[in-house]
XYZ file of N, CA and C in Angstrom:
453
model
N -123.479 144.202 -37.518
C -124.501 143.186 -37.691
C -124.107 141.927 -36.918
N -125.091 141.318 -36.306
C -124.839 140.076 -35.571
C -124.365 138.990 -36.522
N -124.878 138.977 -37.733
C -124.450 137.961 -38.700
C -122.956 138.097 -39.001
N -122.487 139.312 -39.168
C -121.057 139.526 -39.430
C -120.226 139.114 -38.224
N -120.679 139.463 -37.033
C -119.926 139.090 -35.830
C -119.846 137.578 -35.673
N -120.945 136.893 -35.936
C -120.907 135.429 -35.831
C -120.056 134.835 -36.953
N -120.078 135.437 -38.142
C -119.201 134.976 -39.221
C -117.740 135.144 -38.814
N -117.403 136.302 -38.243
C -116.026 136.527 -37.780
C -115.613 135.475 -36.754
N -116.535 135.129 -35.873
C -116.244 134.112 -34.864
C -115.909 132.776 -35.517
N -116.626 132.441 -36.567
C -116.393 131.169 -37.253
C -115.192 131.241 -38.200
N -114.987 132.377 -38.835
C -113.902 132.507 -39.812
C -112.532 132.648 -39.154
N -112.509 133.151 -37.943
C -111.242 133.376 -37.233
C -111.273 132.686 -35.872
N -111.217 131.369 -35.873
C -111.358 130.624 -34.615
C -110.230 130.868 -33.613
N -109.115 131.420 -34.052
C -108.023 131.718 -33.113
C -108.394 132.860 -32.163
N -109.384 133.664 -32.552
C -109.841 134.791 -31.728
C -111.360 134.700 -31.561
N -111.833 133.734 -30.778
C -113.277 133.502 -30.698
C -114.032 134.622 -29.983
N -115.206 134.918 -30.487
C -116.121 135.843 -29.826
C -117.096 135.099 -28.925
N -117.280 133.818 -29.202
C -118.170 132.976 -28.398
C -117.353 131.891 -27.708
N -117.700 131.580 -26.462
C -116.985 130.507 -25.763
C -117.371 129.139 -26.316
N -116.583 128.134 -25.997
C -116.886 126.779 -26.468
C -117.967 126.116 -25.626
N -118.071 126.480 -24.362
C -119.059 125.889 -23.460
C -120.477 126.317 -23.862
N -121.375 125.359 -23.989
C -122.743 125.611 -24.452
C -123.490 126.592 -23.553
N -123.427 126.407 -22.245
C -124.144 127.296 -21.325
C -123.573 128.716 -21.359
N -122.266 128.817 -21.457
C -121.653 130.143 -21.554
C -122.029 130.827 -22.867
N -122.093 130.064 -23.958
C -122.525 130.637 -25.247
C -123.945 131.181 -25.136
N -124.804 130.431 -24.428
C -126.177 130.900 -24.233
C -126.186 132.245 -23.498
N -125.421 132.345 -22.420
C -125.387 133.575 -21.627
C -124.850 134.743 -22.447
N -123.791 134.507 -23.195
C -123.229 135.562 -24.048
C -124.269 136.010 -25.068
N -124.911 135.067 -25.714
C -125.924 135.429 -26.720
C -127.119 136.127 -26.082
N -127.536 135.664 -24.914
C -128.658 136.289 -24.208
C -128.421 137.792 -24.050
N -127.248 138.153 -23.571
C -126.955 139.561 -23.310
C -126.586 140.324 -24.584
N -125.884 139.686 -25.489
C -125.539 140.350 -26.753
C -126.795 140.632 -27.568
N -127.699 139.662 -27.654
C -128.916 139.871 -28.434
C -129.837 140.894 -27.787
N -129.820 140.995 -26.460
C -130.608 142.047 -25.804
C -130.147 143.411 -26.304
N -128.843 143.596 -26.377
C -128.312 144.868 -26.879
C -128.596 145.047 -28.361
N -128.411 143.997 -29.127
C -128.562 144.100 -30.582
C -130.014 144.278 -31.003
N -130.935 143.618 -30.330
C -132.329 143.681 -30.772
C -133.160 144.690 -29.997
N -132.941 144.805 -28.695
C -133.762 145.707 -27.890
C -133.212 147.127 -27.848
N -131.939 147.288 -28.142
C -131.354 148.634 -28.185
C -131.099 149.091 -29.611
N -130.316 148.331 -30.320
C -129.905 148.783 -31.650
C -131.101 148.968 -32.586
N -132.013 148.020 -32.575
C -133.131 148.094 -33.526
C -133.966 149.369 -33.365
N -134.479 149.704 -32.173
C -135.298 150.921 -32.090
C -134.496 152.218 -32.060
N -133.174 152.115 -31.916
C -132.370 153.329 -31.771
C -131.461 153.612 -32.953
N -131.589 152.836 -34.026
C -130.689 153.100 -35.151
C -131.146 154.346 -35.911
N -130.257 154.888 -36.684
C -130.482 156.181 -37.325
C -131.753 156.245 -38.181
N -132.071 155.247 -39.018
C -133.306 155.359 -39.799
C -134.565 155.474 -38.928
N -134.594 154.789 -37.794
C -135.750 154.897 -36.894
C -135.821 156.305 -36.315
N -134.691 156.824 -35.863
C -134.678 158.172 -35.288
C -135.074 159.217 -36.332
N -134.618 159.041 -37.568
C -134.997 159.971 -38.635
C -136.492 159.870 -38.939
N -137.044 158.670 -38.875
C -138.474 158.479 -39.131
C -139.311 159.140 -38.036
N -138.833 159.072 -36.800
C -139.549 159.741 -35.718
C -139.633 161.244 -35.979
N -138.556 161.782 -36.558
C -138.516 163.221 -36.842
C -139.372 163.557 -38.065
N -139.115 162.871 -39.164
C -139.869 163.063 -40.407
C -140.179 161.699 -40.980
N -141.366 161.312 -41.177
C -142.573 162.112 -41.319
C -143.410 162.259 -40.050
N -143.020 161.616 -38.937
C -143.887 161.638 -37.762
C -143.892 162.974 -37.030
N -142.878 163.795 -37.238
C -142.890 165.144 -36.696
C -142.523 165.286 -35.228
N -141.831 164.315 -34.670
C -141.418 164.428 -33.269
C -140.249 165.398 -33.134
N -140.243 166.118 -32.031
C -139.159 167.067 -31.761
C -137.902 166.314 -31.332
N -136.769 167.020 -31.348
C -135.518 166.413 -30.893
C -135.623 166.002 -29.424
N -136.301 166.801 -28.607
C -136.493 166.438 -27.195
C -137.288 165.144 -27.066
N -138.317 164.987 -27.874
C -139.113 163.753 -27.841
C -138.286 162.555 -28.301
N -137.470 162.753 -29.304
C -136.616 161.669 -29.801
C -135.601 161.275 -28.736
N -135.042 162.248 -28.047
C -134.088 161.939 -26.983
C -134.765 161.229 -25.817
N -136.007 161.588 -25.522
C -136.769 160.878 -24.489
C -136.988 159.436 -24.916
N -137.340 159.206 -26.172
C -137.491 157.862 -26.736
C -136.197 157.074 -26.557
N -135.099 157.700 -26.939
C -133.794 157.050 -26.888
C -133.457 156.628 -25.462
N -133.611 157.559 -24.527
C -133.273 157.256 -23.132
C -134.215 156.210 -22.533
N -135.465 156.190 -22.968
C -136.404 155.166 -22.487
C -135.890 153.770 -22.809
N -135.500 153.550 -24.061
C -135.037 152.223 -24.467
C -133.695 151.879 -23.842
N -132.845 152.872 -23.651
C -131.583 152.629 -22.942
C -131.850 152.169 -21.516
N -132.716 152.881 -20.811
C -133.006 152.534 -19.411
C -133.623 151.147 -19.309
N -134.567 150.867 -20.175
C -135.254 149.573 -20.138
C -134.279 148.425 -20.392
N -133.492 148.522 -21.430
C -132.608 147.415 -21.807
C -131.355 147.363 -20.950
N -130.675 148.485 -20.782
C -129.452 148.458 -19.983
C -129.747 148.151 -18.522
N -130.905 148.566 -18.033
C -131.288 148.209 -16.664
C -131.407 146.704 -16.498
N -132.027 146.044 -17.467
C -132.155 144.580 -17.418
C -130.797 143.898 -17.574
N -129.952 144.420 -18.449
C -128.612 143.848 -18.634
C -127.801 144.013 -17.353
N -127.863 145.185 -16.738
C -127.141 145.420 -15.479
C -127.607 144.442 -14.401
N -128.915 144.239 -14.299
C -129.446 143.300 -13.303
C -128.950 141.881 -13.571
N -128.913 141.495 -14.828
C -128.436 140.149 -15.175
C -126.947 140.008 -14.877
N -126.171 141.031 -15.156
C -124.741 140.988 -14.843
C -124.522 140.885 -13.334
N -125.315 141.595 -12.555
C -125.209 141.504 -11.094
C -125.543 140.092 -10.628
N -126.559 139.506 -11.227
C -126.955 138.135 -10.892
C -125.838 137.149 -11.229
N -125.175 137.374 -12.342
C -124.099 136.484 -12.779
C -122.799 136.723 -12.015
N -122.675 137.881 -11.374
C -121.450 138.195 -10.653
C -120.276 138.462 -11.571
N -120.507 139.198 -12.637
C -119.454 139.452 -13.624
C -118.336 140.303 -13.036
N -117.156 140.133 -13.605
C -116.000 140.943 -13.222
C -115.725 141.955 -14.328
N -114.476 141.998 -14.812
C -114.127 142.957 -15.862
C -114.794 142.649 -17.198
N -115.095 141.389 -17.432
C -115.787 140.977 -18.648
C -116.884 140.003 -18.251
N -117.791 139.724 -19.158
C -118.837 138.757 -18.857
C -118.219 137.416 -18.495
N -117.246 136.990 -19.280
C -116.508 135.758 -18.980
C -115.056 136.150 -18.696
N -114.112 135.326 -19.068
C -112.703 135.615 -18.764
C -112.079 136.663 -19.677
N -112.558 136.740 -20.899
C -112.016 137.680 -21.876
C -113.180 138.340 -22.617
N -112.946 139.493 -23.229
C -114.041 140.113 -23.978
C -114.429 139.263 -25.179
N -115.701 139.314 -25.495
C -116.211 138.543 -26.622
C -117.394 139.249 -27.259
N -118.304 138.467 -27.779
C -119.450 138.996 -28.514
C -120.242 140.016 -27.702
N -120.530 139.714 -26.452
C -121.307 140.646 -25.628
C -120.618 142.005 -25.520
N -119.350 142.001 -25.209
C -118.625 143.255 -25.041
C -118.527 144.030 -26.354
N -118.331 143.315 -27.454
C -118.239 143.960 -28.771
C -119.551 144.665 -29.121
N -120.665 144.111 -28.684
C -121.970 144.716 -28.949
C -122.288 145.818 -27.931
N -121.870 145.628 -26.690
C -122.194 146.579 -25.616
C -121.482 147.922 -25.759
N -120.191 147.906 -25.979
C -119.386 149.134 -25.920
C -119.897 150.224 -26.876
N -120.231 149.932 -28.124
C -120.757 151.003 -28.991
C -122.081 151.584 -28.488
N -122.911 150.756 -27.863
C -124.177 151.263 -27.331
C -123.933 152.272 -26.208
N -122.889 152.056 -25.424
C -122.581 152.977 -24.330
C -122.027 154.298 -24.863
N -121.274 154.229 -25.939
C -120.809 155.455 -26.597
C -122.025 156.282 -27.025
N -122.981 155.623 -27.655
C -124.189 156.320 -28.098
C -125.020 156.805 -26.922
N -125.078 156.025 -25.858
C -125.834 156.437 -24.671
C -125.309 157.770 -24.142
N -124.018 157.905 -24.112
C -123.425 159.154 -23.622
C -123.714 160.319 -24.578
N -123.802 160.052 -25.842
C -124.153 161.110 -26.804
C -125.533 161.679 -26.501
N -126.397 160.847 -25.914
C -127.745 161.277 -25.563
C -127.868 161.593 -24.069
N -126.731 161.851 -23.427
C -126.681 162.261 -22.020
C -127.392 161.270 -21.096
N -127.230 159.987 -21.382
C -127.832 158.956 -20.533
C -126.938 158.719 -19.326
N -127.537 158.686 -18.154
C -126.801 158.505 -16.902
C -126.501 157.026 -16.676
N -125.230 156.677 -16.716
C -124.796 155.293 -16.494
C -124.258 155.081 -15.080
N -124.387 156.075 -14.212
C -123.766 156.001 -12.886
C -124.343 154.891 -12.010
N -125.540 154.447 -12.286
C -126.150 153.375 -11.495
C -125.962 152.003 -12.137
N -125.008 151.907 -13.031
C -124.757 150.653 -13.741
C -123.289 150.256 -13.589
N -122.886 149.871 -12.382
C -121.464 149.599 -12.136
C -120.908 148.408 -12.904
N -121.707 147.388 -13.134
C -121.204 146.226 -13.879
C -120.945 146.595 -15.336
N -121.901 147.295 -15.918
C -121.777 147.707 -17.318
C -120.591 148.648 -17.500
N -120.461 149.638 -16.635
C -119.375 150.602 -16.806
C -118.011 149.985 -16.484
N -117.973 149.010 -15.591
C -116.703 148.325 -15.316
C -116.263 147.519 -16.537
N -117.212 146.839 -17.160
C -116.899 146.079 -18.371
C -116.431 147.023 -19.476
N -117.123 148.136 -19.634
C -116.726 149.108 -20.655
C -115.304 149.609 -20.410
N -114.990 149.979 -19.181
C -113.650 150.493 -18.864
C -112.580 149.443 -19.140
N -112.862 148.202 -18.785
C -111.892 147.126 -19.035
C -111.683 146.936 -20.534
N -112.756 147.023 -21.302
C -112.635 146.881 -22.759
C -111.841 148.034 -23.360
N -112.185 149.256 -22.968
C -111.537 150.424 -23.563
C -110.062 150.532 -23.193
N -109.634 149.784 -22.189
C -108.214 149.747 -21.833
C -107.422 148.822 -22.758
N -108.126 148.053 -23.580
C -107.476 147.114 -24.496
C -107.250 147.771 -25.862
N -106.077 147.571 -26.466
C -105.779 148.205 -27.758
C -106.823 147.969 -28.859
N -107.374 146.764 -29.041
C -108.363 146.613 -30.123
C -109.609 147.485 -29.926
N -110.072 147.613 -28.698
C -111.234 148.470 -28.438
C -110.854 149.943 -28.599
N -109.673 150.295 -28.154
C -109.214 151.677 -28.301
C -109.118 152.049 -29.782
N -108.554 151.159 -30.595
C -108.432 151.433 -32.039
C -109.802 151.532 -32.710
N -110.766 150.765 -32.227
C -112.094 150.746 -32.845
C -112.997 151.879 -32.365
N -112.588 152.595 -31.344
C -113.425 153.655 -30.771
C -113.726 154.714 -31.835
N -114.966 155.205 -31.895
C -115.321 156.209 -32.905
C -114.420 157.442 -32.902
N -113.970 157.864 -31.737
C -113.103 159.042 -31.676
C -111.765 158.816 -32.373
N -111.402 157.558 -32.589
C -110.113 157.242 -33.206
C -110.222 156.875 -34.680
N -111.393 157.068 -35.269
C -111.579 156.722 -36.674
C -111.186 157.894 -37.567
N -110.448 157.628 -38.639
C -109.985 158.722 -39.502
C -111.122 159.485 -40.177
N -112.291 158.856 -40.341
C -113.402 159.550 -40.996
C -114.372 160.189 -40.001
N -114.011 160.247 -38.738
C -114.856 160.883 -37.728
C -114.846 162.395 -37.959
N -116.013 162.994 -38.256
C -116.044 164.434 -38.546
C -115.609 165.291 -37.358
N -115.780 164.784 -36.131
C -115.344 165.552 -34.964
C -113.823 165.533 -34.828
N -113.202 164.497 -35.372
C -111.741 164.397 -35.327
C -111.103 165.284 -36.389
N -111.751 165.338 -37.549
C -111.242 166.111 -38.687
C -112.323 167.064 -39.179
N -112.583 168.142 -38.433
C -113.637 169.060 -38.892
C -113.294 169.670 -40.250
N -114.323 169.879 -41.033
C -114.127 170.428 -42.392
C -113.707 171.868 -42.362
């Protein structure tokens, strides 16, 4: 939740998720909220389940829905990152944007979404996943991941 992430930013100022500079905070929020509202909202599990039942959409239709919103939002984020000239992270270190982006890319791959035309996004993801906190938080490394510990 964005509320929890912003609370963490305020509760633990030694490890900020938002920069102190006003314009940089705007840019971080612009891109983080695009992911949180334009991707997470229409692609979260209750929405996908509703598309299936009671609306009766097939899994193929749901995957088409999923990829549509990924392309629309990630395409705009990639264009904005290119405009900003981002490097390994949006700013100097990972923050709110990266924390919101990386899980969306994990899910994108679950739905076979092609990220090959998004070099800024995938570079940021690779830089994040090379860091121990992101590696520890990765779904594949969670003790309750059913794929890690099959029944």
